[in-house]
Tab-separated table of C-alpha atoms (C1' of nucleotides) in Angstrom:
chain	number	residue	atom	x	y	z
A	1	UNK	CA	-149.281	41.619	15.712
A	2	UNK	CA	-149.383	38.601	18.022
A	3	UNK	CA	-148.997	35.336	16.156
A	4	UNK	CA	-148.668	31.633	16.868
A	5	UNK	CA	-147.005	28.943	14.819
A	6	UNK	CA	-148.694	25.643	14.106
A	7	UNK	CA	-145.815	24.053	16.003
A	8	UNK	CA	-146.588	25.953	19.193
A	9	UNK	CA	-150.298	25.277	18.955
A	10	UNK	CA	-149.708	21.617	18.237
A	11	UNK	CA	-147.427	21.248	21.230
A	12	UNK	CA	-149.975	22.954	23.456
A	13	UNK	CA	-152.802	20.809	22.203
A	14	UNK	CA	-150.788	17.617	22.094
A	15	UNK	CA	-151.390	16.925	18.428
A	16	UNK	CA	-149.322	16.730	15.281
A	17	UNK	CA	-148.538	20.105	13.733
A	18	UNK	CA	-149.171	18.909	10.183
A	19	UNK	CA	-152.620	17.711	11.096
A	20	UNK	CA	-153.338	21.017	12.725
A	21	UNK	CA	-152.236	22.935	9.652
A	22	UNK	CA	-154.311	20.683	7.423
A	23	UNK	CA	-157.351	21.205	9.624
A	24	UNK	CA	-156.869	24.947	9.480
A	25	UNK	CA	-156.543	24.799	5.730
A	26	UNK	CA	-159.965	23.131	5.538
A	27	UNK	CA	-161.406	26.033	7.479
A	28	UNK	CA	-159.915	28.380	4.937
A	29	UNK	CA	-157.774	29.995	7.616
A	30	UNK	CA	-154.754	31.545	6.123
A	31	UNK	CA	-151.540	31.889	8.058
A	32	UNK	CA	-148.465	33.731	6.931
A	33	UNK	CA	-145.485	31.667	5.919
A	34	UNK	CA	-142.451	32.346	8.006
A	35	UNK	CA	-144.590	33.989	10.695
A	36	UNK	CA	-147.542	31.845	11.724
A	37	UNK	CA	-151.180	32.601	12.340
A	38	UNK	CA	-152.521	35.938	13.472
A	39	UNK	CA	-154.036	34.974	16.802
A	40	UNK	CA	-156.960	37.354	16.736
A	41	UNK	CA	-157.957	36.530	13.177
A	42	UNK	CA	-157.567	32.818	13.814
A	43	UNK	CA	-159.724	32.894	16.914
A	44	UNK	CA	-162.376	34.796	15.021
A	45	UNK	CA	-162.360	32.413	12.077
A	46	UNK	CA	-162.578	29.321	14.229
A	47	UNK	CA	-165.251	30.871	16.407
A	48	UNK	CA	-167.265	31.753	13.357
A	49	UNK	CA	-166.888	28.299	11.849
A	50	UNK	CA	-167.969	26.647	15.072
A	51	UNK	CA	-170.923	28.948	15.434
A	52	UNK	CA	-169.603	30.707	18.518
A	53	UNK	CA	-170.167	34.152	17.086
A	54	UNK	CA	-173.851	33.519	16.745
A	55	UNK	CA	-176.299	33.895	19.579
A	56	UNK	CA	-178.127	30.625	20.162
A	57	UNK	CA	-181.202	30.873	22.332
A	58	UNK	CA	-181.829	27.591	24.142
A	59	UNK	CA	-184.550	26.354	26.444
A	60	UNK	CA	-183.968	23.944	29.289
A	61	UNK	CA	-186.883	21.658	30.041
A	62	UNK	CA	-186.959	19.930	33.419
A	63	UNK	CA	-185.627	22.091	36.222
A	64	UNK	CA	-184.553	19.469	38.726
A	65	UNK	CA	-181.052	19.332	40.099
A	66	UNK	CA	-179.555	18.775	36.699
A	67	UNK	CA	-181.648	21.404	34.951
A	68	UNK	CA	-180.737	23.911	37.631
A	69	UNK	CA	-177.070	22.980	37.340
A	70	UNK	CA	-177.232	23.562	33.591
A	71	UNK	CA	-179.046	26.865	34.066
A	72	UNK	CA	-176.291	28.027	36.393
A	73	UNK	CA	-173.486	26.707	34.241
A	74	UNK	CA	-171.255	29.570	33.219
A	75	UNK	CA	-169.763	27.878	30.195
A	76	UNK	CA	-172.833	28.446	28.057
A	77	UNK	CA	-172.773	32.215	27.795
A	78	UNK	CA	-169.116	32.285	26.802
A	79	UNK	CA	-169.798	29.877	23.982
A	80	UNK	CA	-172.583	31.781	22.332
A	81	UNK	CA	-175.514	30.230	24.121
A	82	UNK	CA	-178.217	32.201	25.846
A	83	UNK	CA	-180.688	30.462	28.116
A	84	UNK	CA	-183.953	31.862	26.807
A	85	UNK	CA	-186.220	30.033	29.218
A	86	UNK	CA	-186.434	27.412	31.944
A	87	UNK	CA	-189.460	25.162	31.683
A	88	UNK	CA	-190.866	22.664	34.165
A	89	UNK	CA	-194.039	20.615	34.396
A	90	UNK	CA	-194.419	21.134	38.143
A	91	UNK	CA	-196.840	24.018	38.814
A	92	UNK	CA	-195.109	24.552	42.156
A	93	UNK	CA	-191.919	25.448	40.301
A	94	UNK	CA	-193.587	28.047	38.112
A	95	UNK	CA	-192.386	31.550	38.878
A	96	UNK	CA	-189.577	30.361	41.155
A	97	UNK	CA	-186.300	32.012	40.278
A	98	UNK	CA	-183.499	29.699	39.151
A	99	UNK	CA	-180.218	31.160	37.976
A	100	UNK	CA	-181.826	34.576	38.023
A	101	UNK	CA	-184.798	33.819	35.819
A	102	UNK	CA	-188.305	32.602	36.585
A	103	UNK	CA	-189.226	29.012	35.799
A	104	UNK	CA	-192.116	28.793	33.343
A	105	UNK	CA	-194.731	26.108	33.043
A	106	UNK	CA	-194.781	23.466	30.340
A	107	UNK	CA	-198.134	24.750	29.125
A	108	UNK	CA	-196.358	27.726	27.579
A	109	UNK	CA	-193.664	25.653	25.890
A	110	UNK	CA	-194.851	26.204	22.328
A	111	UNK	CA	-195.281	29.951	22.787
A	112	UNK	CA	-191.845	30.313	24.394
A	113	UNK	CA	-190.127	28.433	21.571
A	114	UNK	CA	-191.834	30.459	18.926
A	115	UNK	CA	-191.474	33.853	20.635
A	116	UNK	CA	-187.753	33.405	21.130
A	117	UNK	CA	-186.976	31.670	17.859
A	118	UNK	CA	-185.460	28.754	19.747
A	119	UNK	CA	-184.000	25.970	17.640
A	120	UNK	CA	-182.043	24.132	20.343
A	121	UNK	CA	-183.666	22.443	23.323
A	122	UNK	CA	-182.132	20.758	26.352
A	123	UNK	CA	-184.075	17.954	28.017
A	124	UNK	CA	-183.265	17.320	31.671
A	125	UNK	CA	-186.518	15.693	32.683
A	126	UNK	CA	-187.047	12.236	34.159
A	127	UNK	CA	-186.876	9.450	31.586
A	128	UNK	CA	-190.647	9.023	31.494
A	129	UNK	CA	-191.353	12.558	30.363
A	130	UNK	CA	-188.520	12.924	27.871
A	131	UNK	CA	-190.134	11.597	24.696
A	132	UNK	CA	-193.288	13.630	25.215
A	133	UNK	CA	-191.289	16.802	25.828
A	134	UNK	CA	-189.170	15.982	22.817
A	135	UNK	CA	-192.217	15.631	20.583
A	136	UNK	CA	-193.581	18.977	21.712
A	137	UNK	CA	-190.233	20.690	21.207
A	138	UNK	CA	-189.954	19.299	17.704
A	139	UNK	CA	-193.530	20.203	16.857
A	140	UNK	CA	-192.827	23.739	18.050
A	141	UNK	CA	-189.878	24.077	15.700
A	142	UNK	CA	-186.841	22.872	17.630
A	143	UNK	CA	-184.403	21.044	15.348
A	144	UNK	CA	-181.586	20.154	17.748
A	145	UNK	CA	-182.017	18.412	21.075
A	146	UNK	CA	-179.545	17.706	23.824
A	147	UNK	CA	-180.905	14.824	25.876
A	148	UNK	CA	-179.776	14.187	29.450
A	149	UNK	CA	-182.633	11.815	30.219
A	150	UNK	CA	-181.690	8.143	30.187
A	151	UNK	CA	-183.874	7.289	27.187
A	152	UNK	CA	-183.315	6.986	23.500
A	153	UNK	CA	-185.451	9.614	21.806
A	154	UNK	CA	-187.227	9.079	18.524
A	155	UNK	CA	-187.301	12.096	16.248
A	156	UNK	CA	-188.222	12.804	12.632
A	157	UNK	CA	-185.563	13.238	9.962
A	158	UNK	CA	-183.848	16.561	10.029
A	159	UNK	CA	-183.797	16.760	13.803
A	160	UNK	CA	-180.500	16.145	15.590
A	161	UNK	CA	-180.367	14.500	18.964
A	162	UNK	CA	-177.321	14.080	21.144
A	163	UNK	CA	-177.595	11.969	24.241
A	164	UNK	CA	-175.450	12.675	27.272
A	165	UNK	CA	-175.026	9.774	29.645
A	166	UNK	CA	-173.338	10.994	32.786
A	167	UNK	CA	-172.318	7.494	33.777
A	168	UNK	CA	-170.505	6.590	30.579
A	169	UNK	CA	-167.420	8.582	31.442
A	170	UNK	CA	-167.413	7.026	34.879
A	171	UNK	CA	-167.663	3.617	33.281
A	172	UNK	CA	-164.673	4.339	31.080
A	173	UNK	CA	-162.680	5.311	34.155
A	174	UNK	CA	-163.723	2.111	35.895
A	175	UNK	CA	-162.687	0.142	32.826
A	176	UNK	CA	-159.169	1.534	32.985
A	177	UNK	CA	-159.098	1.299	36.746
A	178	UNK	CA	-159.847	-2.387	36.457
A	179	UNK	CA	-157.017	-2.792	34.014
A	180	UNK	CA	-154.613	-1.004	36.331
A	181	UNK	CA	-155.545	-3.393	39.130
A	182	UNK	CA	-155.181	-6.370	36.831
A	183	UNK	CA	-151.644	-5.426	35.825
A	184	UNK	CA	-150.299	-5.701	39.345
A	185	UNK	CA	-151.214	-9.333	39.847
A	186	UNK	CA	-150.508	-10.248	36.255
A	187	UNK	CA	-152.566	-13.436	35.976
A	188	UNK	CA	-156.270	-13.538	35.145
A	189	UNK	CA	-157.316	-16.185	37.601
A	190	UNK	CA	-160.981	-16.421	36.610
A	191	UNK	CA	-161.291	-18.824	33.686
A	192	UNK	CA	-158.142	-18.825	31.651
A	193	UNK	CA	-159.436	-16.067	29.376
A	194	UNK	CA	-156.497	-14.021	28.211
A	195	UNK	CA	-156.458	-10.266	28.718
A	196	UNK	CA	-157.387	-8.802	25.327
A	197	UNK	CA	-154.793	-6.775	23.513
A	198	UNK	CA	-156.106	-3.233	23.609
A	199	UNK	CA	-154.157	-0.051	22.975
A	200	UNK	CA	-152.355	0.977	26.134
A	201	UNK	CA	-152.491	4.727	25.746
A	202	UNK	CA	-156.051	5.529	26.618
A	203	UNK	CA	-155.544	9.249	27.006
A	204	UNK	CA	-155.817	9.918	23.277
A	205	UNK	CA	-159.394	10.118	22.122
A	206	UNK	CA	-162.443	11.471	23.883
A	207	UNK	CA	-163.950	8.022	24.158
A	208	UNK	CA	-160.837	5.983	24.785
A	209	UNK	CA	-160.688	2.434	23.589
A	210	UNK	CA	-164.012	1.160	24.768
A	211	UNK	CA	-165.655	-1.360	22.439
A	212	UNK	CA	-168.477	-0.088	20.265
A	213	UNK	CA	-171.112	-2.338	21.709
A	214	UNK	CA	-172.214	-2.180	25.319
A	215	UNK	CA	-175.121	-3.745	27.134
A	216	UNK	CA	-177.889	-1.326	27.999
B	1	UNK	CA	-181.004	-21.592	25.752
B	2	UNK	CA	-181.643	-18.091	24.406
B	3	UNK	CA	-179.112	-17.027	21.831
B	4	UNK	CA	-178.413	-14.141	19.476
B	5	UNK	CA	-176.525	-14.108	16.216
B	6	UNK	CA	-173.929	-11.470	15.461
B	7	UNK	CA	-176.174	-10.467	12.569
B	8	UNK	CA	-179.089	-9.653	14.860
B	9	UNK	CA	-176.929	-7.764	17.316
B	10	UNK	CA	-175.243	-5.832	14.553
B	11	UNK	CA	-178.560	-4.807	13.051
B	12	UNK	CA	-179.808	-3.678	16.454
B	13	UNK	CA	-176.690	-1.697	17.174
B	14	UNK	CA	-176.345	-0.341	13.670
B	15	UNK	CA	-172.859	-1.712	13.112
B	16	UNK	CA	-171.224	-4.225	10.843
B	17	UNK	CA	-171.612	-7.832	11.963
B	18	UNK	CA	-168.030	-8.741	11.121
B	19	UNK	CA	-166.717	-5.933	13.276
B	20	UNK	CA	-168.940	-7.053	16.086
B	21	UNK	CA	-167.706	-10.627	15.838
B	22	UNK	CA	-164.116	-9.446	15.731
B	23	UNK	CA	-164.660	-7.311	18.820
B	24	UNK	CA	-166.175	-10.243	20.631
B	25	UNK	CA	-163.257	-12.426	19.655
B	26	UNK	CA	-160.901	-9.942	21.332
B	27	UNK	CA	-162.903	-10.286	24.507
B	28	UNK	CA	-162.428	-14.011	24.324
B	29	UNK	CA	-166.163	-14.516	24.099
B	30	UNK	CA	-166.956	-17.706	22.383
B	31	UNK	CA	-170.124	-18.165	20.415
B	32	UNK	CA	-171.322	-21.403	18.896
B	33	UNK	CA	-171.089	-21.772	15.134
B	34	UNK	CA	-174.415	-22.347	13.546
B	35	UNK	CA	-176.183	-21.055	16.641
B	36	UNK	CA	-174.889	-17.733	17.847
B	37	UNK	CA	-174.003	-16.366	21.249
B	38	UNK	CA	-175.548	-17.521	24.496
B	39	UNK	CA	-177.157	-14.297	25.670
B	40	UNK	CA	-176.646	-14.798	29.366
B	41	UNK	CA	-173.032	-15.852	29.051
B	42	UNK	CA	-172.306	-13.025	26.630
B	43	UNK	CA	-173.833	-10.403	28.901
B	44	UNK	CA	-171.802	-11.729	31.794
B	45	UNK	CA	-168.555	-11.752	29.835
B	46	UNK	CA	-169.010	-8.239	28.515
B	47	UNK	CA	-170.092	-6.965	31.909
B	48	UNK	CA	-167.060	-8.498	33.500
B	49	UNK	CA	-164.720	-7.110	30.881
B	50	UNK	CA	-166.151	-3.624	31.301
B	51	UNK	CA	-165.933	-3.843	35.056
B	52	UNK	CA	-169.689	-3.836	35.593
B	53	UNK	CA	-169.593	-6.866	37.819
B	54	UNK	CA	-167.336	-5.135	40.263
B	55	UNK	CA	-168.567	-2.761	42.908
B	56	UNK	CA	-166.869	0.591	42.516
B	57	UNK	CA	-167.210	2.895	45.476
B	58	UNK	CA	-167.060	6.528	44.360
B	59	UNK	CA	-167.098	9.822	46.203
B	60	UNK	CA	-168.693	12.964	44.854
B	61	UNK	CA	-167.014	16.176	45.936
B	62	UNK	CA	-168.959	19.416	45.608
B	63	UNK	CA	-172.638	18.989	46.354
B	64	UNK	CA	-174.115	21.891	44.446
B	65	UNK	CA	-176.831	21.416	41.867
B	66	UNK	CA	-174.645	19.222	39.723
B	67	UNK	CA	-173.282	17.159	42.577
B	68	UNK	CA	-176.816	16.594	43.856
B	69	UNK	CA	-177.963	15.656	40.357
B	70	UNK	CA	-175.165	13.108	40.134
B	71	UNK	CA	-175.939	11.752	43.597
B	72	UNK	CA	-179.542	11.207	42.551
B	73	UNK	CA	-178.661	9.790	39.166
B	74	UNK	CA	-180.046	6.272	38.922
B	75	UNK	CA	-177.721	5.122	36.178
B	76	UNK	CA	-174.775	4.677	38.519
B	77	UNK	CA	-176.053	1.838	40.637
B	78	UNK	CA	-177.056	-0.249	37.637
B	79	UNK	CA	-173.559	0.090	36.219
B	80	UNK	CA	-171.677	-1.133	39.232
B	81	UNK	CA	-171.087	2.177	40.959
B	82	UNK	CA	-171.921	2.854	44.571
B	83	UNK	CA	-171.858	6.384	45.909
B	84	UNK	CA	-169.805	5.895	49.053
B	85	UNK	CA	-169.917	9.504	50.213
B	86	UNK	CA	-170.949	13.034	49.343
B	87	UNK	CA	-168.426	15.662	50.337
B	88	UNK	CA	-168.749	19.434	50.434
B	89	UNK	CA	-166.638	22.279	51.767
B	90	UNK	CA	-169.613	24.245	53.061
B	91	UNK	CA	-170.097	23.535	56.793
B	92	UNK	CA	-173.761	24.449	56.373
B	93	UNK	CA	-174.179	21.463	54.039
B	94	UNK	CA	-172.660	18.993	56.481
B	95	UNK	CA	-175.201	16.489	57.740
B	96	UNK	CA	-177.852	17.579	55.259
B	97	UNK	CA	-179.365	14.592	53.499
B	98	UNK	CA	-178.920	14.470	49.720
B	99	UNK	CA	-180.129	11.444	47.786
B	100	UNK	CA	-180.731	9.701	51.081
B	101	UNK	CA	-177.279	10.119	52.551
B	102	UNK	CA	-175.720	12.793	54.735
B	103	UNK	CA	-173.274	15.243	53.189
B	104	UNK	CA	-169.882	15.105	54.861
B	105	UNK	CA	-167.345	17.853	55.290
B	106	UNK	CA	-164.164	18.176	53.279
B	107	UNK	CA	-162.104	17.862	56.443
B	108	UNK	CA	-162.881	14.155	56.510
B	109	UNK	CA	-162.029	13.580	52.867
B	110	UNK	CA	-158.867	11.575	53.452
B	111	UNK	CA	-160.476	9.347	56.052
B	112	UNK	CA	-163.522	8.693	53.876
B	113	UNK	CA	-161.383	7.692	50.906
B	114	UNK	CA	-159.266	5.380	52.951
B	115	UNK	CA	-162.094	3.835	54.982
B	116	UNK	CA	-164.093	2.986	51.887
B	117	UNK	CA	-161.217	2.004	49.641
B	118	UNK	CA	-162.298	4.561	47.079
B	119	UNK	CA	-160.259	4.734	43.898
B	120	UNK	CA	-162.614	6.838	41.787
B	121	UNK	CA	-163.549	10.414	42.615
B	122	UNK	CA	-166.014	12.782	40.992
B	123	UNK	CA	-165.308	16.509	41.162
B	124	UNK	CA	-168.342	18.779	40.839
B	125	UNK	CA	-166.952	21.806	42.605
B	126	UNK	CA	-166.519	25.323	41.251
B	127	UNK	CA	-163.488	25.729	39.016
B	128	UNK	CA	-161.456	27.466	41.693
B	129	UNK	CA	-161.592	24.567	44.128
B	130	UNK	CA	-161.119	21.745	41.651
B	131	UNK	CA	-157.336	21.449	41.555
B	132	UNK	CA	-157.023	21.572	45.315
B	133	UNK	CA	-159.687	18.891	45.740
B	134	UNK	CA	-158.005	16.867	43.038
B	135	UNK	CA	-154.647	17.019	44.804
B	136	UNK	CA	-156.185	15.838	48.056
B	137	UNK	CA	-158.046	13.011	46.339
B	138	UNK	CA	-154.882	11.836	44.645
B	139	UNK	CA	-152.846	12.103	47.843
B	140	UNK	CA	-155.494	10.030	49.597
B	141	UNK	CA	-155.194	7.250	47.044
B	142	UNK	CA	-157.695	8.039	44.303
B	143	UNK	CA	-156.356	7.033	40.883
B	144	UNK	CA	-159.257	7.957	38.600
B	145	UNK	CA	-161.002	11.316	38.523
B	146	UNK	CA	-164.086	12.457	36.680
B	147	UNK	CA	-163.931	16.228	36.438
B	148	UNK	CA	-167.037	18.315	35.832
B	149	UNK	CA	-165.357	21.580	36.826
B	150	UNK	CA	-164.364	23.802	33.907
B	151	UNK	CA	-160.625	23.498	34.559
B	152	UNK	CA	-157.876	21.308	33.246
B	153	UNK	CA	-156.531	19.313	36.170
B	154	UNK	CA	-152.884	18.470	36.622
B	155	UNK	CA	-152.220	15.035	38.031
B	156	UNK	CA	-149.192	12.780	38.497
B	157	UNK	CA	-148.539	9.873	36.176
B	158	UNK	CA	-150.698	6.864	36.817
B	159	UNK	CA	-153.782	8.923	37.597
B	160	UNK	CA	-156.521	9.096	34.979
B	161	UNK	CA	-158.612	12.184	34.520
B	162	UNK	CA	-161.633	12.560	32.299
B	163	UNK	CA	-163.129	15.982	31.847
B	164	UNK	CA	-166.812	16.419	31.148
B	165	UNK	CA	-167.753	19.711	29.569
B	166	UNK	CA	-171.509	20.041	29.546
B	167	UNK	CA	-171.411	22.698	26.873
B	168	UNK	CA	-169.405	20.748	24.328
B	169	UNK	CA	-172.332	18.637	23.223
B	170	UNK	CA	-174.417	21.767	22.936
B	171	UNK	CA	-171.699	23.335	20.856
B	172	UNK	CA	-171.679	20.368	18.518
B	173	UNK	CA	-175.430	20.731	18.069
B	174	UNK	CA	-175.032	24.423	17.335
B	175	UNK	CA	-172.341	23.592	14.813
B	176	UNK	CA	-174.691	21.341	12.883
B	177	UNK	CA	-177.582	23.728	13.380
B	178	UNK	CA	-175.532	26.423	11.748
B	179	UNK	CA	-174.788	24.145	8.846
B	180	UNK	CA	-178.458	23.328	8.422
B	181	UNK	CA	-179.245	27.039	8.228
B	182	UNK	CA	-176.405	27.588	5.790
B	183	UNK	CA	-177.667	24.945	3.373
B	184	UNK	CA	-180.925	26.751	2.733
B	185	UNK	CA	-179.318	29.922	1.401
B	186	UNK	CA	-176.516	28.047	-0.270
B	187	UNK	CA	-173.973	30.856	-0.659
B	188	UNK	CA	-171.442	31.878	1.974
B	189	UNK	CA	-171.743	35.600	1.642
B	190	UNK	CA	-169.126	36.621	4.202
B	191	UNK	CA	-165.696	36.637	2.554
B	192	UNK	CA	-165.606	34.165	-0.274
B	193	UNK	CA	-164.354	31.418	1.995
B	194	UNK	CA	-165.611	28.110	0.696
B	195	UNK	CA	-167.609	25.836	2.951
B	196	UNK	CA	-165.134	23.174	4.063
B	197	UNK	CA	-165.702	19.647	2.908
B	198	UNK	CA	-166.689	17.785	6.040
B	199	UNK	CA	-168.402	14.422	6.258
B	200	UNK	CA	-172.128	14.912	5.913
B	201	UNK	CA	-173.351	12.123	8.137
B	202	UNK	CA	-172.695	13.496	11.583
B	203	UNK	CA	-174.804	10.964	13.440
B	204	UNK	CA	-172.082	8.317	13.402
B	205	UNK	CA	-169.479	8.894	16.082
B	206	UNK	CA	-169.886	10.133	19.626
B	207	UNK	CA	-168.096	13.342	18.861
B	208	UNK	CA	-169.293	13.975	15.331
B	209	UNK	CA	-166.993	15.713	12.927
B	210	UNK	CA	-165.787	18.577	15.033
B	211	UNK	CA	-162.158	19.550	14.516
B	212	UNK	CA	-159.654	18.472	17.152
B	213	UNK	CA	-158.603	21.949	18.188
B	214	UNK	CA	-160.943	24.396	19.835
B	215	UNK	CA	-160.315	27.702	21.547
B	216	UNK	CA	-160.581	27.536	25.315
C	1	DA	C1'	-132.277	43.748	-4.539
C	2	DT	C1'	-130.701	39.461	-3.135
C	3	DG	C1'	-130.025	35.793	0.053
C	4	DT	C1'	-131.229	33.431	4.119
C	5	DC	C1'	-134.369	31.749	7.348
C	6	DT	C1'	-138.772	30.500	9.104
C	7	DT	C1'	-143.194	28.522	8.623
C	8	DT	C1'	-147.075	27.396	5.830
C	9	DG	C1'	-149.774	24.416	2.738
C	10	DT	C1'	-150.057	20.042	0.668
C	11	DG	C1'	-148.769	15.827	-2.247
C	12	DA	C1'	-147.483	11.302	-1.148
C	13	DA	C1'	-146.618	7.340	1.861
C	14	DC	C1'	-147.694	4.882	5.731
C	15	DG	C1'	-150.550	2.481	9.168
C	16	DC	C1'	-154.709	1.132	11.172
C	17	DG	C1'	-159.351	0.008	11.454
C	18	DT	C1'	-163.353	-1.629	8.843
C	19	DG	C1'	-165.629	-4.701	5.927
C	20	DC	C1'	-165.568	-8.582	2.740
C	21	DA	C1'	-165.518	-13.206	1.954
C	22	DC	C1'	-164.646	-17.804	3.111
C	23	DA	C1'	-163.054	-21.898	5.576
C	24	DA	C1'	-163.969	-24.282	9.845
C	25	DA	C1'	-167.132	-25.765	13.328
C	26	DG	C1'	-170.999	-27.349	15.068
C	27	DA	C1'	-176.152	-28.166	14.927
C	28	DT	C1'	-179.847	-30.549	12.858
C	29	DG	C1'	-182.359	-33.762	10.025
C	30	DG	C1'	-182.692	-37.852	7.319
D	1	DC	C1'	-173.299	-41.675	10.027
D	2	DC	C1'	-173.503	-38.558	6.471
D	3	DA	C1'	-175.248	-34.409	4.234
D	4	DT	C1'	-176.749	-29.960	4.623
D	5	DC	C1'	-177.343	-25.650	6.693
D	6	DT	C1'	-176.300	-21.916	9.727
D	7	DT	C1'	-173.159	-18.945	11.945
D	8	DT	C1'	-168.725	-18.114	13.858
D	9	DG	C1'	-163.848	-16.646	13.622
D	10	DT	C1'	-160.421	-14.563	10.816
D	11	DG	C1'	-157.024	-13.707	6.756
D	12	DC	C1'	-156.870	-10.258	3.478
D	13	DA	C1'	-157.783	-6.112	0.905
D	14	DC	C1'	-159.518	-1.687	0.690
D	15	DG	C1'	-160.096	3.086	2.209
D	16	DC	C1'	-159.418	6.830	5.173
D	17	DG	C1'	-157.018	9.610	8.316
D	18	DT	C1'	-152.513	10.744	10.112
D	19	DT	C1'	-147.906	11.840	9.476
D	20	DC	C1'	-143.856	12.814	6.803
D	21	DA	C1'	-141.363	15.655	4.028
D	22	DC	C1'	-140.670	19.281	0.963
D	23	DA	C1'	-141.558	23.057	-2.258
D	24	DA	C1'	-143.482	27.632	-2.182
D	25	DA	C1'	-144.171	31.899	0.146
D	26	DG	C1'	-143.188	35.521	2.675
D	27	DA	C1'	-140.353	38.116	6.386
D	28	DC	C1'	-136.211	40.131	7.500
D	29	DA	C1'	-131.354	41.356	7.349
D	30	DT	C1'	-127.633	43.016	4.672
DNA sequence: ATGTCTTTGTGAACGCGTGCACAAAGATGG
DNA sequence: CCATCTTTGTGCACGCGTTCACAAAGACAT
């Protein structure tokens, strides 16, 4: 029976082994003392807890470059997602095959959602259309929305929205890049403002050490 | 002179006003007691600190659907980024206009980087090509890489890499969606495993309450 | 069986970030 | 010029998450 110890996993993931064990204990995963965790059982338990064992039908609305990229993205299928439909407002797109499936027109949005029991929608439309699409998705029964459009969506309680801003990560890189450059010529010529003391190791968290508040 | 108080800003951003003031104090931004912060000056200071006032030339390598989507993305320009070049390995793509600029061939990668003084590169290639592209970017002088390819890149010290996984956000939504469904029929039939005690309000942080360790 | 050795699961301590609360600073009005 | 009022900047305390450290549990050898 192939097993892994928390120590091995922690080293691989770059985290503390105690934290890892504590996390696993929250999930109810049971290892065997003196041996470690049964790999297969552990993978199954974590997958189940994360919802990877379920089949989540999703619709992608807005089949531009980004929508097409998402439709073709291989990572979805392996994580339990199934693209149930591609929807676009452009009649010229209707019927065109993208990622091996025909694009459908926005008119059929409600029917598609309901027929496929879709509860997760992806919005990849231009900013102007996003809120309207969002409202229709929600009205049709979607309760989770992944928003790639550069707008803040308003939704009723009980609906989750996550906004993906493709430029934020780039901005974080630029932030650190700037700091690198500043370290070489140590002084901050501009106006005597001292360089703020921010944690040096910015490879830790997913969002680094960027302040909470940014200008829009 | 238009001003804002930390209280107003905090309410708008949904954070604590003391934290906001403390953050600002780290940036060396000075407000005026009894008045607040001069909006224009504050915006400038924050922009400067985040590197938004600089002009960052970036190259996008891999002009598939995603690369094209990124090239067309409007959010870059407004945040201080300038797409200096689009690069693709496919000779058939060379010269084709995407987002108003001609795609260039990978052969010229080194020259493009050096001519434009590029220090930030975006990789939107298939997984198989990513590491090789990465190595060439780094060798040519790039010190920050935004990786959209589903691979973990290996880079020398001093080079920053940020990986964007388009399915992670979707997975987080599915995780909460699953929980929503589970709350209706309260019991966890499966195997007597108790539902782990995780923070209920998952709309706070950018990465919600998903455990640190996930299967690849 | 009994002892040793490995690794888990977790109570307790530590450290850090958040939020409270207030003194200091400056505006504004009399 | 003084009093009052608003809002900043920050010391301090609290709470939470991470890490330490160890007892308990089980495997494995003798």
